[in-house]
Tab-separated table of C-alpha atoms in Angstrom:
chain	number	residue	atom	x	y	z
A	5	UNK	CA	-23.949	54.224	-34.801
A	6	UNK	CA	-24.992	51.517	-32.432
A	7	UNK	CA	-24.527	47.761	-32.849
A	8	UNK	CA	-28.302	47.609	-33.132
A	9	UNK	CA	-28.428	49.945	-35.719
A	10	UNK	CA	-25.749	48.412	-37.805
A	11	UNK	CA	-27.422	44.921	-37.669
A	12	UNK	CA	-30.555	46.362	-38.405
A	13	UNK	CA	-29.330	48.053	-41.532
A	14	UNK	CA	-27.420	44.702	-42.492
A	15	UNK	CA	-30.641	42.935	-41.978
A	16	UNK	CA	-32.396	45.288	-44.458
A	17	UNK	CA	-29.811	44.770	-47.014
A	18	UNK	CA	-30.188	40.839	-46.828
A	19	UNK	CA	-33.353	39.864	-45.653
A	20	UNK	CA	-36.219	40.870	-48.412
A	21	UNK	CA	-39.007	39.892	-46.133
A	22	UNK	CA	-37.982	42.335	-43.347
A	23	UNK	CA	-37.248	44.565	-45.871
A	24	UNK	CA	-40.715	44.576	-47.329
A	25	UNK	CA	-42.094	44.847	-43.627
A	26	UNK	CA	-39.925	47.844	-43.168
A	27	UNK	CA	-41.041	49.546	-46.034
A	28	UNK	CA	-44.612	48.933	-45.011
A	29	UNK	CA	-44.074	50.695	-41.722
A	30	UNK	CA	-40.578	51.949	-40.794
A	31	UNK	CA	-41.199	53.573	-37.516
A	32	UNK	CA	-42.835	50.134	-36.041
A	33	UNK	CA	-40.095	47.936	-37.139
A	34	UNK	CA	-37.426	50.277	-35.946
A	35	UNK	CA	-39.209	50.735	-32.948
A	36	UNK	CA	-39.847	47.038	-32.517
A	37	UNK	CA	-36.005	46.235	-32.334
A	38	UNK	CA	-35.205	49.023	-29.524
A	39	UNK	CA	-33.583	51.703	-31.779
A	40	UNK	CA	-33.335	55.311	-30.321
A	41	UNK	CA	-35.413	58.131	-31.586
A	42	UNK	CA	-32.333	59.401	-33.665
A	43	UNK	CA	-31.488	56.130	-35.285
A	44	UNK	CA	-35.362	55.736	-36.174
A	45	UNK	CA	-35.498	59.409	-37.749
A	46	UNK	CA	-32.206	58.215	-39.715
A	47	UNK	CA	-33.848	55.357	-41.134
A	48	UNK	CA	-37.224	57.386	-42.008
A	49	UNK	CA	-35.183	59.588	-44.470
A	50	UNK	CA	-33.525	56.705	-46.471
A	51	UNK	CA	-35.263	56.583	-50.104
A	52	UNK	CA	-36.716	53.115	-50.786
A	53	UNK	CA	-35.080	53.288	-54.095
A	54	UNK	CA	-31.463	53.713	-52.354
A	55	UNK	CA	-32.332	50.884	-50.243
A	56	UNK	CA	-33.485	48.412	-52.817
A	57	UNK	CA	-30.053	49.379	-54.976
A	58	UNK	CA	-27.804	48.873	-51.973
A	59	UNK	CA	-29.666	45.563	-51.113
A	60	UNK	CA	-29.328	44.321	-54.755
A	61	UNK	CA	-25.414	45.331	-54.683
A	62	UNK	CA	-25.041	43.257	-51.785
A	63	UNK	CA	-26.746	40.242	-53.193
A	64	UNK	CA	-24.417	40.243	-56.084
A	65	UNK	CA	-21.573	40.662	-54.243
A	66	UNK	CA	-22.383	37.719	-52.176
A	67	UNK	CA	-23.220	35.735	-55.024
A	68	UNK	CA	-19.883	36.607	-56.494
A	69	UNK	CA	-18.020	35.445	-53.186
A	70	UNK	CA	-19.842	32.219	-53.164
A	71	UNK	CA	-18.645	31.356	-56.746
A	72	UNK	CA	-15.166	32.310	-55.753
A	73	UNK	CA	-15.329	30.072	-52.709
A	74	UNK	CA	-16.847	27.363	-54.661
A	75	UNK	CA	-14.172	27.775	-57.614
A	76	UNK	CA	-11.271	27.693	-55.114
A	77	UNK	CA	-12.508	24.708	-53.253
A	78	UNK	CA	-12.702	22.830	-56.466
A	79	UNK	CA	-9.184	23.895	-57.426
A	80	UNK	CA	-7.978	22.844	-53.955
A	81	UNK	CA	-9.604	19.617	-54.390
A	82	UNK	CA	-8.039	18.809	-57.635
A	83	UNK	CA	-4.826	19.888	-56.547
A	84	UNK	CA	-4.923	17.422	-53.382
A	85	UNK	CA	-6.248	14.552	-55.382
């Protein structure tokens, strides 16, 4: 898997607008960023439902991490007062 392919997948998971454009025209979006034919072929077979589930899972994980960081920062600030 190329770094460009990995970056493309990551963007699909975190950018809802990009994901919507991709789902409308998968080949064009992948081609526009210069992915190889085999990478484009791999993207074409990803079920939309699986992509949406993965994106939702990443979003929930990011939210939990933000809350954890916020909680840690609050605790550290109280500790050093």
